[in-house]
mmCIF file of C-alpha atoms in Angstrom:
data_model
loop_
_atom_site.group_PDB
_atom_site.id
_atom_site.type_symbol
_atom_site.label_atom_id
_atom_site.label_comp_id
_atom_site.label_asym_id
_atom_site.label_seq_id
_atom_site.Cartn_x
_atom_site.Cartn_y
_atom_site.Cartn_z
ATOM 1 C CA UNK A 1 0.000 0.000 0.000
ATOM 2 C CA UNK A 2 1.550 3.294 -1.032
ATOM 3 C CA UNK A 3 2.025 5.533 1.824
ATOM 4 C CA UNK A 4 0.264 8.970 2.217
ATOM 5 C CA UNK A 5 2.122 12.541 2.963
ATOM 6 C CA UNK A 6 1.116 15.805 2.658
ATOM 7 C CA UNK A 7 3.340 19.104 1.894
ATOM 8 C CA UNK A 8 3.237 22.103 3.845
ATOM 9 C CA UNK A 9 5.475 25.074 2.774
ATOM 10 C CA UNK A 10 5.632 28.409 4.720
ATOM 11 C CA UNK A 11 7.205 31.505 4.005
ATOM 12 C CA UNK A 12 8.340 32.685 7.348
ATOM 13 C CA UNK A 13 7.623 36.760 8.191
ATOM 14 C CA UNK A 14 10.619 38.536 8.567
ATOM 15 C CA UNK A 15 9.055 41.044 10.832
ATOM 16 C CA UNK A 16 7.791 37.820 13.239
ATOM 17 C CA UNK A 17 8.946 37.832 16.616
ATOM 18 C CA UNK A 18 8.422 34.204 17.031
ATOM 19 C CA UNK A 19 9.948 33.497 13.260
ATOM 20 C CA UNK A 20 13.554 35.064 14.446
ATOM 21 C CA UNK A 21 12.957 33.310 17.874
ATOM 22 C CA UNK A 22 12.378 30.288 15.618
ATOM 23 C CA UNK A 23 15.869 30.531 13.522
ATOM 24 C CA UNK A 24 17.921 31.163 16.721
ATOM 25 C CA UNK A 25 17.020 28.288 18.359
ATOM 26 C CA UNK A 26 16.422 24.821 16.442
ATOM 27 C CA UNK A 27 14.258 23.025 19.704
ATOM 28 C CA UNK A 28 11.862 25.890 19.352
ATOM 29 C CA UNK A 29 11.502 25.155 15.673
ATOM 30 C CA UNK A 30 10.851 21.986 16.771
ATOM 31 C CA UNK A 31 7.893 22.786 19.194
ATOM 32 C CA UNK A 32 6.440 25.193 16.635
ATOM 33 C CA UNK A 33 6.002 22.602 14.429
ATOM 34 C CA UNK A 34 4.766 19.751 16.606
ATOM 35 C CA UNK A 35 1.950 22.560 17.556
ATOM 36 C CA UNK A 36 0.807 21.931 14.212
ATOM 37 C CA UNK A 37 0.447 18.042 14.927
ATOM 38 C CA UNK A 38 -2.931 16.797 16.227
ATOM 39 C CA UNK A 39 -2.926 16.060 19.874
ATOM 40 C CA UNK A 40 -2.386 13.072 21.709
ATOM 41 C CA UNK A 41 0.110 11.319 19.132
ATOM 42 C CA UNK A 42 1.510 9.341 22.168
ATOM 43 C CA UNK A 43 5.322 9.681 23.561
ATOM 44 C CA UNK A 44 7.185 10.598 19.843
ATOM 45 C CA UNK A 45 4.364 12.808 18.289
ATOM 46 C CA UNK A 46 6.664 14.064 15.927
ATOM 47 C CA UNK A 47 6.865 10.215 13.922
ATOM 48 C CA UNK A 48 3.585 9.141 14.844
ATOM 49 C CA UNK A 49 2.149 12.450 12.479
ATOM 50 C CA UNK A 50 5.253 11.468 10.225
ATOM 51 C CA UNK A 51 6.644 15.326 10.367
ATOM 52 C CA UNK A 52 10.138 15.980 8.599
ATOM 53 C CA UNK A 53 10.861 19.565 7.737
ATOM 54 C CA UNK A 54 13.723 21.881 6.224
ATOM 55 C CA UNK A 55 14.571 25.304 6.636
ATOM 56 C CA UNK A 56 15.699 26.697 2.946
ATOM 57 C CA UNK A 57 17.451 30.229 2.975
ATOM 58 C CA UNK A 58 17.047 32.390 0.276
ATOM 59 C CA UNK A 59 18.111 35.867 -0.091
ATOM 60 C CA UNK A 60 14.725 37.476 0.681
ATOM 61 C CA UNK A 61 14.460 34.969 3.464
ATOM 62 C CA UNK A 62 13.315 31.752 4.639
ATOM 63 C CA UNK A 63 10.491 29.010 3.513
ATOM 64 C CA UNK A 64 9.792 26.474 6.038
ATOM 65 C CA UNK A 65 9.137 23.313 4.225
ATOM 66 C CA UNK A 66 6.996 20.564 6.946
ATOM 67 C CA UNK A 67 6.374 17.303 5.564
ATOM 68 C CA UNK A 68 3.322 15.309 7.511
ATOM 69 C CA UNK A 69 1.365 11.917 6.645
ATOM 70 C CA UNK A 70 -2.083 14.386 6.764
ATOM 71 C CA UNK A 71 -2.722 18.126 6.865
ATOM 72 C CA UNK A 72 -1.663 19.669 9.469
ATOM 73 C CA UNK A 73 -3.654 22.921 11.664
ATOM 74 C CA UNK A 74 -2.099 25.905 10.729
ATOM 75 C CA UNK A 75 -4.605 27.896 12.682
ATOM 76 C CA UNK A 76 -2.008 26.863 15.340
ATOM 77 C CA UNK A 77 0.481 29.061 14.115
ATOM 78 C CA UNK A 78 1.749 32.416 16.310
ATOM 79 C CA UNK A 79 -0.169 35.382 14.451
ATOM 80 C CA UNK A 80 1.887 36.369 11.658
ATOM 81 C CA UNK A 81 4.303 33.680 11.981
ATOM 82 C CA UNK A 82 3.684 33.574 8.031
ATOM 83 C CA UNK A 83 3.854 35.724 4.970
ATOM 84 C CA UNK A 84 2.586 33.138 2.955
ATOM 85 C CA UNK A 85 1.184 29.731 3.160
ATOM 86 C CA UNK A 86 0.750 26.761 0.475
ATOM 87 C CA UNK A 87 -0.078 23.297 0.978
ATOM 88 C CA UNK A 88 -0.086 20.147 -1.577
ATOM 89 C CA UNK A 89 -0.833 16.076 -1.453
ATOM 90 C CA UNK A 90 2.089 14.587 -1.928
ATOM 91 C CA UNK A 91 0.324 10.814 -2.009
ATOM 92 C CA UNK A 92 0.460 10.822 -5.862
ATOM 93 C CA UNK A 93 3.786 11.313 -5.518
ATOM 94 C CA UNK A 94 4.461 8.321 -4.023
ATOM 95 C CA UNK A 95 1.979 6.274 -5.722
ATOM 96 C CA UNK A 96 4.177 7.715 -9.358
ATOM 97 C CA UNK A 97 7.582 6.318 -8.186
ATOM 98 C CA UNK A 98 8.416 3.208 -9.950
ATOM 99 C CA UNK A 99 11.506 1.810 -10.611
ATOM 100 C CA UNK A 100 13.304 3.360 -13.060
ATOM 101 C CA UNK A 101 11.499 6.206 -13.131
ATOM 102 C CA UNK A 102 14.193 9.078 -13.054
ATOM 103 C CA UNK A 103 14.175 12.553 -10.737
ATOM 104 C CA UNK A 104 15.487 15.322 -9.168
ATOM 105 C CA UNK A 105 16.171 15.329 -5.535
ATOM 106 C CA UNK A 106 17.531 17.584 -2.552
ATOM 107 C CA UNK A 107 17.820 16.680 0.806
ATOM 108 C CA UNK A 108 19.931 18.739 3.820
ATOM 109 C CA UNK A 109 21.585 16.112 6.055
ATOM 110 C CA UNK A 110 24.187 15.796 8.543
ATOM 111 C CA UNK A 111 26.960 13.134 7.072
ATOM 112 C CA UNK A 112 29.327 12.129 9.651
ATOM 113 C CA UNK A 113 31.058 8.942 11.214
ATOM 114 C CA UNK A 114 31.366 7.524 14.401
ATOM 115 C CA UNK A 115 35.114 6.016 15.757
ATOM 116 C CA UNK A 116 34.252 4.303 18.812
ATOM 117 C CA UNK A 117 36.970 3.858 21.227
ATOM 118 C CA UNK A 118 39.195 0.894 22.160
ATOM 119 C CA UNK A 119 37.101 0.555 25.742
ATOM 120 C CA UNK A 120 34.168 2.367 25.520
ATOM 121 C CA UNK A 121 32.409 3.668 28.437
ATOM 122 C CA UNK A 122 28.613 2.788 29.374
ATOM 123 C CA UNK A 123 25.769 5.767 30.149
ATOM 124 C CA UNK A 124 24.179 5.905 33.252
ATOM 125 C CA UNK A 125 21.165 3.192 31.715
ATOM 126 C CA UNK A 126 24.716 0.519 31.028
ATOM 127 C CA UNK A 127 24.445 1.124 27.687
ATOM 128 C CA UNK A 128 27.556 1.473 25.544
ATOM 129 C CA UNK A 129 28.131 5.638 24.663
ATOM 130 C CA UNK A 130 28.877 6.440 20.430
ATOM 131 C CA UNK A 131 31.947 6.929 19.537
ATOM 132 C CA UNK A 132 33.079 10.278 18.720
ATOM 133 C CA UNK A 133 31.111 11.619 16.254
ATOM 134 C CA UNK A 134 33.538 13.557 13.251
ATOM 135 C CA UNK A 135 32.061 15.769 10.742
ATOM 136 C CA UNK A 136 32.349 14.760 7.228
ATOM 137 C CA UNK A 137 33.126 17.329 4.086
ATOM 138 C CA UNK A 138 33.678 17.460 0.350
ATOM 139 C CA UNK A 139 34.486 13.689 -1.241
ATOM 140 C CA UNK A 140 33.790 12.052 1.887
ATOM 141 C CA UNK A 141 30.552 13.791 2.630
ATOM 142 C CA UNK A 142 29.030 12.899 -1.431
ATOM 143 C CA UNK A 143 30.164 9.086 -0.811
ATOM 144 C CA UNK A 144 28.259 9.343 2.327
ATOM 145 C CA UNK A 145 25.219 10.471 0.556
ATOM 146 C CA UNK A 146 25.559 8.188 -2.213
ATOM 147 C CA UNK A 147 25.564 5.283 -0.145
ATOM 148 C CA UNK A 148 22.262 6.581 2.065
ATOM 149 C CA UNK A 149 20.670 7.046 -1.227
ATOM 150 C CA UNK A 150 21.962 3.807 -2.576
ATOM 151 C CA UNK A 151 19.984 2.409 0.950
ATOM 152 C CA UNK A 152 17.052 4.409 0.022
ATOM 153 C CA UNK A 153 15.928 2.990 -3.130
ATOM 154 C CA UNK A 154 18.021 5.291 -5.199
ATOM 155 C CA UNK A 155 20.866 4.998 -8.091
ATOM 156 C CA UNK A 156 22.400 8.526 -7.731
ATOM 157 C CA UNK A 157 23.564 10.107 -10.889
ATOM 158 C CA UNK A 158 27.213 11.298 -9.790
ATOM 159 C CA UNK A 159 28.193 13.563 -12.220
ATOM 160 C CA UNK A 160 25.127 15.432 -11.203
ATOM 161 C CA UNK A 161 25.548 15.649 -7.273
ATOM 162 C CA UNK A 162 25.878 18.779 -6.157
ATOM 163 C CA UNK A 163 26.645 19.751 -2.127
ATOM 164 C CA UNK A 164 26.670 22.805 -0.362
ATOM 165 C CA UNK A 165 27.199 23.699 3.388
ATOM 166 C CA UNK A 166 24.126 25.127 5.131
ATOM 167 C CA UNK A 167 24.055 27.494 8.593
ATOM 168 C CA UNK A 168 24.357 25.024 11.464
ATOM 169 C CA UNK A 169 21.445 23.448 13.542
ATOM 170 C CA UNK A 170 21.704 25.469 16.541
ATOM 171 C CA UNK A 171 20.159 25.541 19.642
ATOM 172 C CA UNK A 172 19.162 24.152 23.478
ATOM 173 C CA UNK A 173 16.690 22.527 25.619
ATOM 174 C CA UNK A 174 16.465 21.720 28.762
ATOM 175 C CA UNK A 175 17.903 18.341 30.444
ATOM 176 C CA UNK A 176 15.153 15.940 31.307
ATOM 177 C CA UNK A 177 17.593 14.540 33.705
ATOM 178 C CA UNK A 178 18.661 17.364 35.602
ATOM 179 C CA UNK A 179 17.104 20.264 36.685
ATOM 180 C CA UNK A 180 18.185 23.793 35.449
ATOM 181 C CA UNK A 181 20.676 21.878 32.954
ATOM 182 C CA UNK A 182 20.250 23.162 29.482
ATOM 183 C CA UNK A 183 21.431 20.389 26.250
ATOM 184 C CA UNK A 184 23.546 21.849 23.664
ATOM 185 C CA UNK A 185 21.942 21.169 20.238
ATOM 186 C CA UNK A 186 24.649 21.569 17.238
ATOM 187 C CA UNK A 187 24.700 19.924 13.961
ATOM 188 C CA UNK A 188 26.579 20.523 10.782
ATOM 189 C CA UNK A 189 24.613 20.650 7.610
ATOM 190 C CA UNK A 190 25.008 20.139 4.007
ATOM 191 C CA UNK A 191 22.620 20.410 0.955
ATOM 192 C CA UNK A 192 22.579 17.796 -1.324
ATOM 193 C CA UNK A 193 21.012 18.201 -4.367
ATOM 194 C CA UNK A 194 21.070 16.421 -7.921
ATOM 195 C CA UNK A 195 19.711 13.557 -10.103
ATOM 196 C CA UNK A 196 18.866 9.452 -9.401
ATOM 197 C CA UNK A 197 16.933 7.030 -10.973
ATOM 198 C CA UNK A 198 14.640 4.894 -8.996
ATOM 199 C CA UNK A 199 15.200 1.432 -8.275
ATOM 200 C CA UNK A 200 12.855 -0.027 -5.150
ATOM 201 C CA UNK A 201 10.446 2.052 -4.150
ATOM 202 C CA UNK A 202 9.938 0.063 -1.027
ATOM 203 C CA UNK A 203 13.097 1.459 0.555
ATOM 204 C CA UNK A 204 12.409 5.093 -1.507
ATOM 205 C CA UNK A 205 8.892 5.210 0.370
ATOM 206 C CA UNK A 206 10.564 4.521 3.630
ATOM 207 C CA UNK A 207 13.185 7.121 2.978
ATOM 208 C CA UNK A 208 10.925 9.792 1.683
ATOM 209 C CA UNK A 209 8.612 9.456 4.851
ATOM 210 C CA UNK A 210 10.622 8.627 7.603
ATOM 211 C CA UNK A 211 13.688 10.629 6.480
ATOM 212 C CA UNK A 212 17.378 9.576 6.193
ATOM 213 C CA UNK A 213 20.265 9.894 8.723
ATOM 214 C CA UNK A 214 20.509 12.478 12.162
ATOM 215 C CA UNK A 215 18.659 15.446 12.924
ATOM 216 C CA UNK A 216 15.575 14.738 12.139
ATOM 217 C CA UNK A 217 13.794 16.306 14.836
ATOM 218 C CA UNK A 218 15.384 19.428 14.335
ATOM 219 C CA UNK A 219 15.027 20.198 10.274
ATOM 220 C CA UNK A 220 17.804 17.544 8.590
ATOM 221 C CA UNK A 221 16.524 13.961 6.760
ATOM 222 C CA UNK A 222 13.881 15.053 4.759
ATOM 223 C CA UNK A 223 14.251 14.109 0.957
ATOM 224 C CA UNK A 224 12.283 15.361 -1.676
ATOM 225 C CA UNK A 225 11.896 14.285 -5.304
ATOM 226 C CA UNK A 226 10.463 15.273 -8.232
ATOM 227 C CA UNK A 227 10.053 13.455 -11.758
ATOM 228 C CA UNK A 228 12.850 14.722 -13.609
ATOM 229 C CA UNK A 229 10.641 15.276 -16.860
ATOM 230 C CA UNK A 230 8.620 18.152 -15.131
ATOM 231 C CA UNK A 231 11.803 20.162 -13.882
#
């Protein structure tokens, strides 16, 4: 059964108080968004209402982009939040991809690796902490892609690829675990944008509504297509 997802693209006001509030901090993006959500999703609202999102700069400003498995309620948006609003059914979409089908696609993401130490240590719950977590950039960041895309149901076209740093995830939240502790949120971001051809759309469904690699609560992960004959 093909999945169903629905588009939701906002052109955020300039002039908004809780916009610029919005682009400081990447957990109140976060809880904007969710506001949006129906109620009573359960503990991990966010994937139960399948929400993915991106944050595209442009020179006049910024379009929020939310990604949802139904509508979502804008009326829950802060009063001017928005210039402009626009929403579209993305189920066709999905029901369209078929393999070898060919399309555009861009996706921001947050390619890294892990190098876990010779004796790692355990958390507080005895589980084994990651490894240090390293940045990638340039070749190493488009082979990471590649391969995720590879995963997802896609043959990427690598002469096309094209990658481009974005402004850093940024941001806090409060520590669950310790009262009047504040979390550090930080994640390095890169565009990735060119041309694949289908090949399982099993996978390609999972990736396009459940998003690919870190982040994903806070604006990375969400891949878009569109059938390269209508660019």
């Amino acid at each position: 059964m093909t999945p169903t997802a629905h588009l939701t693209r906002l052109k955020l006001n300039p002039m908004s108080t809780e916009a610029a509030r919005d682009l400081r901090n990447a957990h109140s993006l976060h809880r904007t968004v969710l506001t949006l959500a129906p109620d009573h999703l359960g503990e991990s609202p966010r994937q139960a209402a399948g929400i993915l999102f991106r944050l595209e700069h442009h020179p006049r400003g910024q379009t929020l982009l939310i990604q949802s498995h139904h509508p979502l309620n804008l009326d829950h948006l802060p009063i001017g939040y928005a210039t402009a609003t626009d929403e579209r059914d993305l189920t066709p979409l999905l029901t369209w991809c078929q393999p070898g089908s060919p399309v555009r696609y861009r996706i921001h993401a947050q390619p890294m690796r892990s190098t876990r130490t010779e004796n790692p240590e355990r958390d507080e719950k005895g589980s084994l902490k990651r490894g240090r977590r390293t940045p990638l950039h340039g070749d190493e960041a488009t082979h990471w892609w590649h391969e995720r895309a590879t995963a997802a149901g896609l043959t990427p076209h690598t002469d096309t690829t094209s990658t481009a740093p974005q402004p850093d995830i940024a941001g806090w939240k409060d520590d669950p675990d310790h009262d009047g502790k504040r979390i550090r949120i930080r994640g390095r971001v890169t565009r990735f944008e060119g041309t694949a051809t289908i090949t399982d759309t099993t996978p390609l469904h999972t990736a396009l509504t459940t998003g690919i690699g870190r982040g994903r609560a806070f604006g990375t992960g969400l891949l878009s297509i569109a059938p390269l004959t209508r660019i």
